[in-house]
Tab-separated table of C-alpha atoms in Angstrom:
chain	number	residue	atom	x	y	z
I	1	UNK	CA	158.081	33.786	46.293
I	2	UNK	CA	159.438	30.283	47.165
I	3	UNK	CA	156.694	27.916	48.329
I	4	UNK	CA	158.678	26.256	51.578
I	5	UNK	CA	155.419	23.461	52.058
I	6	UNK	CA	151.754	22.598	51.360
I	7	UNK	CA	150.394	20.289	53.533
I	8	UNK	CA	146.256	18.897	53.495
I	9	UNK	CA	144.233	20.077	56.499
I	10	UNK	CA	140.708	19.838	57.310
I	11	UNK	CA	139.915	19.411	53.436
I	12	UNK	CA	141.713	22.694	52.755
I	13	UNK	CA	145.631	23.281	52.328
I	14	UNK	CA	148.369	24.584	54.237
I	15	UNK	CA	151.600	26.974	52.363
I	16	UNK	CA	154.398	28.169	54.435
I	17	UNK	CA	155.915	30.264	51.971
I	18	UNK	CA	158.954	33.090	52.104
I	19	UNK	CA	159.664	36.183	50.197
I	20	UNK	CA	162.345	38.745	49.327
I	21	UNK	CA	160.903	42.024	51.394
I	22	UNK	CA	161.169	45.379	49.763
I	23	UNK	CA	159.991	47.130	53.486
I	24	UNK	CA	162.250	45.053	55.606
I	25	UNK	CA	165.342	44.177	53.208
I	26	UNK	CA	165.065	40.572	54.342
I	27	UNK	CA	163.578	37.630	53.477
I	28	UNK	CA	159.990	36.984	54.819
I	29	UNK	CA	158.051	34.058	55.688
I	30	UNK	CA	154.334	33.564	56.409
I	31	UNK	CA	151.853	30.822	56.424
I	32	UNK	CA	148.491	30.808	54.649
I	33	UNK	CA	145.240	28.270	55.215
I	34	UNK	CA	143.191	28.552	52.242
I	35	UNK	CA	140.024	26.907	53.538
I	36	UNK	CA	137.807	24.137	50.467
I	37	UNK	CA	135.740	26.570	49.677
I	38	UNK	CA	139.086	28.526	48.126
I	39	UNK	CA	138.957	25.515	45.539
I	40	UNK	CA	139.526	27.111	42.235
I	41	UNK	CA	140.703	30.181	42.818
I	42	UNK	CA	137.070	31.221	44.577
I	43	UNK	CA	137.742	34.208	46.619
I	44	UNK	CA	137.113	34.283	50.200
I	45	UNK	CA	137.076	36.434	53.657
I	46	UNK	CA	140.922	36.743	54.743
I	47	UNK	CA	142.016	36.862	58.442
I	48	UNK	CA	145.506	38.898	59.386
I	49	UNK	CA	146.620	37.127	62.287
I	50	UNK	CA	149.523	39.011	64.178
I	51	UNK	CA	151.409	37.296	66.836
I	52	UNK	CA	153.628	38.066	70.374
I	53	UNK	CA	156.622	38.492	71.489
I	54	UNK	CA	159.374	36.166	70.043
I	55	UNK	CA	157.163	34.237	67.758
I	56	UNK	CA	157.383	34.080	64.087
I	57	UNK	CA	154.855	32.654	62.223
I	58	UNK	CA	155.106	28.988	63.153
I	59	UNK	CA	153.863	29.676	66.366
I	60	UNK	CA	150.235	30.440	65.474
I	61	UNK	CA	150.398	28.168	62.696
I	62	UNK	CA	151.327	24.944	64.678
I	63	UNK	CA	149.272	25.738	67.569
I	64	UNK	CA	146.585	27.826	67.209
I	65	UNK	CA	143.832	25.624	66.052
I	66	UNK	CA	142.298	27.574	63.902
I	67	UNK	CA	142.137	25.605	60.592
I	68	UNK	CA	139.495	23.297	61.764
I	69	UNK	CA	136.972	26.606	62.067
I	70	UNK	CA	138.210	27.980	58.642
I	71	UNK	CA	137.722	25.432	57.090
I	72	UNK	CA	133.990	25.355	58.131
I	73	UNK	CA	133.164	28.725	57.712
I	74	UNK	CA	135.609	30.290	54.783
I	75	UNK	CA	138.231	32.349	56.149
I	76	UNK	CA	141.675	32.451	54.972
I	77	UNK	CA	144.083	32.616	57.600
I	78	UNK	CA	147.501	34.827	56.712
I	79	UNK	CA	150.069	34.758	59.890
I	80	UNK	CA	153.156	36.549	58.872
I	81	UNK	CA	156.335	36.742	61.166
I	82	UNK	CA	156.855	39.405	64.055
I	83	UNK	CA	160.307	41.226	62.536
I	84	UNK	CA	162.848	40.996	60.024
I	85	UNK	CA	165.793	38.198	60.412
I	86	UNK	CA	168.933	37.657	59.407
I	87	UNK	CA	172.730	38.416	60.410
I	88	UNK	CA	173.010	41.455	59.236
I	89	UNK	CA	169.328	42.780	60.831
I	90	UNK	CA	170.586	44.893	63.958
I	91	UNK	CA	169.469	42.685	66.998
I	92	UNK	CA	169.294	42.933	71.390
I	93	UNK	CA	169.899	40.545	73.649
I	94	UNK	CA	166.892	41.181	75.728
I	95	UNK	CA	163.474	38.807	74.402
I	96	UNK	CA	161.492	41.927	73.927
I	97	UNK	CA	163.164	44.073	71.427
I	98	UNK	CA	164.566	43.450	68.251
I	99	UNK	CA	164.400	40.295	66.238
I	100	UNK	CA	161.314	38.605	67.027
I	101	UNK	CA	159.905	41.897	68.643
I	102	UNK	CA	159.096	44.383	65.907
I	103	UNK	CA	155.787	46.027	67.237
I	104	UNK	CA	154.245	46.241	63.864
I	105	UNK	CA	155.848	50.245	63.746
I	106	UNK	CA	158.001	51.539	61.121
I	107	UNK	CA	161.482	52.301	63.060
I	108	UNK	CA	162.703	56.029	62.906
I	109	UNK	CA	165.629	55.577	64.740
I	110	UNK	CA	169.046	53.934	63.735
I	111	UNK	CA	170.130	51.339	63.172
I	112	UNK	CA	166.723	49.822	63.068
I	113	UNK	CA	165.157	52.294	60.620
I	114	UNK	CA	166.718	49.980	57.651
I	115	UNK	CA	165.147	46.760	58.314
I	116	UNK	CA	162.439	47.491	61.149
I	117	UNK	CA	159.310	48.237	58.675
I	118	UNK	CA	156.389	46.142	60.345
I	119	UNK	CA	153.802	48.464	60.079
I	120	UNK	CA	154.358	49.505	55.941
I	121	UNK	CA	155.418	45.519	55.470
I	122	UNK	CA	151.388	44.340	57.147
I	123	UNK	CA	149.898	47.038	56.361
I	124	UNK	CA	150.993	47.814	52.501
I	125	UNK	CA	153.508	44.920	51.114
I	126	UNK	CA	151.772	42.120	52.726
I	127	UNK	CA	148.717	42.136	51.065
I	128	UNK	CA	149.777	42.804	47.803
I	129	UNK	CA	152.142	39.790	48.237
I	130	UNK	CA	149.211	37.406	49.454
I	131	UNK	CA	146.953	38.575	46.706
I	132	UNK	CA	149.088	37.739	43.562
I	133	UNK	CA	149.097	34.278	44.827
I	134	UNK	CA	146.237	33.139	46.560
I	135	UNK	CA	142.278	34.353	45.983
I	136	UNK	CA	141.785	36.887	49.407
I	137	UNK	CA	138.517	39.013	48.875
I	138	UNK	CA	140.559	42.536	49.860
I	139	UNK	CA	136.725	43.775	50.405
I	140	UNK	CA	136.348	41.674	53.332
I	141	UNK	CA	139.427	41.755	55.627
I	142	UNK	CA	139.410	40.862	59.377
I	143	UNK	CA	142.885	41.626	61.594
I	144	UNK	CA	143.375	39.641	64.981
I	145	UNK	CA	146.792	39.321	67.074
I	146	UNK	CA	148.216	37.915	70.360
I	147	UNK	CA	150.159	40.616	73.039
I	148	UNK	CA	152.196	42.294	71.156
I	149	UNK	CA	150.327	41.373	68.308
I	150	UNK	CA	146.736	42.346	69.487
I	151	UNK	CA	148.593	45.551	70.063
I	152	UNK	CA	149.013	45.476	66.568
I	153	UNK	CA	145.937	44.559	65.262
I	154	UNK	CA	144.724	47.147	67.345
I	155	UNK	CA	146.979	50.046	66.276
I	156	UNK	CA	146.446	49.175	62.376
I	157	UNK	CA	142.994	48.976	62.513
I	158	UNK	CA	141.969	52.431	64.596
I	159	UNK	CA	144.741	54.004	61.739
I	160	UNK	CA	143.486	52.537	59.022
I	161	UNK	CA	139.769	53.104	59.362
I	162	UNK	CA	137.135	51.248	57.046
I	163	UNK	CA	140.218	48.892	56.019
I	164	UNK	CA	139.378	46.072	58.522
I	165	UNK	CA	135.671	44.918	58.614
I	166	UNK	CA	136.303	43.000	62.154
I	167	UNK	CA	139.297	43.452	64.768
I	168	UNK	CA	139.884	41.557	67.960
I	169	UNK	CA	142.563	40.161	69.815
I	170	UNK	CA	144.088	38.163	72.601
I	171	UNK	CA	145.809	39.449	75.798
I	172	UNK	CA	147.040	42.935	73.566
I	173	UNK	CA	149.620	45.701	74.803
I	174	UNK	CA	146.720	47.656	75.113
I	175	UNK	CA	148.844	51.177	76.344
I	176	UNK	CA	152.186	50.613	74.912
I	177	UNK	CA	153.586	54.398	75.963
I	178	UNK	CA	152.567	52.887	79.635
I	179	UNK	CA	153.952	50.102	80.143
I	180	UNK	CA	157.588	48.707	80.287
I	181	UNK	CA	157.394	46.507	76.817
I	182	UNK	CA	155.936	49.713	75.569
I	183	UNK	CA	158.299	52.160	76.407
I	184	UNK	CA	161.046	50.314	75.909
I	185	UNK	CA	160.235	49.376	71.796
I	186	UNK	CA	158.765	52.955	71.176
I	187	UNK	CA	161.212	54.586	72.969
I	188	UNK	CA	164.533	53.030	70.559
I	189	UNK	CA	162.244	52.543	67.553
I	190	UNK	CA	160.786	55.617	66.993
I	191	UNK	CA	162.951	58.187	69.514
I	192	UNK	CA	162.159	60.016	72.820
I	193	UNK	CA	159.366	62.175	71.634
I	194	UNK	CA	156.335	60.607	72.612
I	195	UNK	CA	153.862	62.544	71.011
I	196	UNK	CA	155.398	60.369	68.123
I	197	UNK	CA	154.004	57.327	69.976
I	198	UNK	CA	150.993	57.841	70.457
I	199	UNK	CA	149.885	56.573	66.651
I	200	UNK	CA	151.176	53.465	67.633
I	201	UNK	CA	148.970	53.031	71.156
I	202	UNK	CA	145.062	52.119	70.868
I	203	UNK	CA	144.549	53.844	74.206
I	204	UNK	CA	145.635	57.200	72.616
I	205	UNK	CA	144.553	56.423	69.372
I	206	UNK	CA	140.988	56.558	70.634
I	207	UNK	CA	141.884	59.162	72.790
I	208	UNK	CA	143.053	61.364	70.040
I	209	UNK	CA	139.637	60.203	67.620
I	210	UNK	CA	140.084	57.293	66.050
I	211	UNK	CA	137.335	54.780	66.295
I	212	UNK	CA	136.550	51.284	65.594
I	213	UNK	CA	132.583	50.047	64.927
I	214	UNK	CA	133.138	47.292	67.698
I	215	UNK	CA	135.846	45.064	69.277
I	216	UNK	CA	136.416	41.923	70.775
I	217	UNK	CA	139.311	41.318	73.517
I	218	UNK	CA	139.918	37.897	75.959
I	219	UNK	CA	142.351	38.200	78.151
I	220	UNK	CA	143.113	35.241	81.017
I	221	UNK	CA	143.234	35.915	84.454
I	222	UNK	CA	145.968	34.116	85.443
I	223	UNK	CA	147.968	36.179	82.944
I	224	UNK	CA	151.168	36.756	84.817
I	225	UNK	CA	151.889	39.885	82.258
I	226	UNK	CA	148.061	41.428	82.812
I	227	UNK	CA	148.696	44.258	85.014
I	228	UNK	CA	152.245	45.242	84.682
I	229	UNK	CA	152.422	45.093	80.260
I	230	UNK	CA	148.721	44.545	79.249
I	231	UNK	CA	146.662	46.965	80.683
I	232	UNK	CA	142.882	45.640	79.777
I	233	UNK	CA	141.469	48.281	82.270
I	234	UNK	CA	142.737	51.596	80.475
I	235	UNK	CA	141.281	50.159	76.732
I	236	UNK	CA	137.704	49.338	78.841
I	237	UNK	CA	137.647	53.132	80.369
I	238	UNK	CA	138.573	54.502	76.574
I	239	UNK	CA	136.394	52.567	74.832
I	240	UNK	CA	133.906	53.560	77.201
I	241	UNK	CA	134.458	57.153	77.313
I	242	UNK	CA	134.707	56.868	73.192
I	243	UNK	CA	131.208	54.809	72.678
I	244	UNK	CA	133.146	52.230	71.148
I	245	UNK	CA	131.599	48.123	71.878
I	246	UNK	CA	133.762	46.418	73.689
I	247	UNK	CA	133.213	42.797	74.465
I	248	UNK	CA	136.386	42.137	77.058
I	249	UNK	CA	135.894	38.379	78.336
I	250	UNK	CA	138.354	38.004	81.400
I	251	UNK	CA	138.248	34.392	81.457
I	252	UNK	CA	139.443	32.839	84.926
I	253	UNK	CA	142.547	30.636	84.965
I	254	UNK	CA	143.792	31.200	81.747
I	255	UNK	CA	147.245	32.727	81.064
I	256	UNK	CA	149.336	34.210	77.979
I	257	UNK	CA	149.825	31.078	76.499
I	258	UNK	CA	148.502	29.394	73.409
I	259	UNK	CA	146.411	27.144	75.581
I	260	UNK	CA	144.412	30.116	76.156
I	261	UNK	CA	144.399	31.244	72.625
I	262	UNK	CA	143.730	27.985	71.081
I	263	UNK	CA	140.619	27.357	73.664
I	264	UNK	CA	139.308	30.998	72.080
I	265	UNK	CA	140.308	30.704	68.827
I	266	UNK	CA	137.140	29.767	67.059
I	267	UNK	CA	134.929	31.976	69.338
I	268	UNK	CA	137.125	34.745	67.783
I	269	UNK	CA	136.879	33.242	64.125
I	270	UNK	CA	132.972	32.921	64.166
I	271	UNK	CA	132.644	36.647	65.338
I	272	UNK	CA	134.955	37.704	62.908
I	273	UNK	CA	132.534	35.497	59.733
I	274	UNK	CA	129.964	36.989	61.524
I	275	UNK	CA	130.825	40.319	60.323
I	276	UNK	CA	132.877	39.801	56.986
I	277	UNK	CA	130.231	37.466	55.505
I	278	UNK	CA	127.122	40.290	56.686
């Protein structure tokens, strides 16, 4: 790993730091907030934050403001990028697919099968990576994303069951076989067959059985993406039908931006301490 900065924040400390990827065949980058209480190698809670559509990690990490909340209550904060990079990673022109749009799946279909390994590179590589540098407690993990990325803290969670103590998310692809950004990425990742799809879709995860303990979702209402790509409604009427808690908070006037994340963003870290410190 090559350490890329370390900055002071809040009383803890700030690494950006990249990697040599065995999943993607790239180089990775990710940031990591290791809160005071992290102070000689103490192990604490971590937090798996996934983000949206063509961010990489920087986006969360410059704007999130959540590293005044960690800091208080002990989390670690991991925000990885959204998709391998690089001139020889197979790309589109289009903002939604490709680099910078990897929905956190593991691509079946060439020429993205190579490089396009989100899901094994969170769910498997990641960690391990984290944990031979800095003290996570991998007994008490919490997963969170943005759009895209609450779809994928969504998706890894209901797949991965007992692996994530607490899940939640912003504005997720809720349905991603049902809506355009969906179909589209599922579609050329992992082929036409869409039973195939289906593990990667929380609607039809918990459709098909799987089942999270509870869940937290905000979503703005001035969300110009909320009824064409996001699709709040059809996780409500699942979770419903499945007995899963679901707190959705549709909170009026806010949109997909990090203005509404950041305004949430402790809300969400508190529930998440809440439940990884019980």
């Amino acid at each position: 790993m090559d350490t890329l900065s370390v900055n002071k924040s809040h009383g803890g400390t700030l690494h950006v730091v990249r990697h040599a990827s065995r999943e993607t065949g790239t180089d990775m980058t990710f940031s990591v907030f290791l809160p005071p209480q992290a102070d000689g190698g103490a192990k604490c809670p971590v937090i798996w934050y996934l983000s949206g559509l063509t961010c990489t990690h920087a986006n969360v990490t410059e704007k999130g403001e959540y590293r005044a909340a960690c800091a208080e209550l002990g989390l670690i904060f991991v925000a990885p990028d959204t998709s391998p990079r690089g001139p020889d990673v197979p790309d589109d022109d289009a903002y939604d697919f490709g680099q910078g749009a990897g929905f956190y799946v593991d691509a079946m279909q060439a020429p993205y099968a190579a490089n396009y390994r989100m899901g094994s590179y969170i769910r498997d590589e990641l960690p391990d990576i984290v944990a031979s540098a800095f003290p996570i407690d991998r007994e008490r993990q919490g997963i969170m994303g943005h759009s895209m990325g609450g779809h994928g803290a969504l998706t890894l969670a209901l797949a991965n069951p007992g692996r994530y103590r607490s899940v939640s998310a912003f504005a997720p692809i809720a349905a991603p076989s049902q809506v355009p950004w969906g179909t589209k990425a599922l579609g050329r990742y992992l082929g036409p067959d869409r039973a195939a799809w289906r593990r990667h879709d929380a609607v039809a995860l918990i459709e098909d059985g799987a089942r999270l303990p509870e869940l937290l979702v905000d979503q703005g209402e001035a969300d110009a993406f909320l009824e064409e790509q996001l699709r709040p409604d059809l996780l409500r009427a699942a979770c419903a039908d499945a007995g899963i808690p679901l707190t959705l908070r549709m909170q009026p006037g806010y949109d997909h931006s990090y203005y509404f994340i950041s305004t949430f963003m402790a809300d969400h870290l508190r529930w998440h301490a809440a439940r990884l410190f019980n």
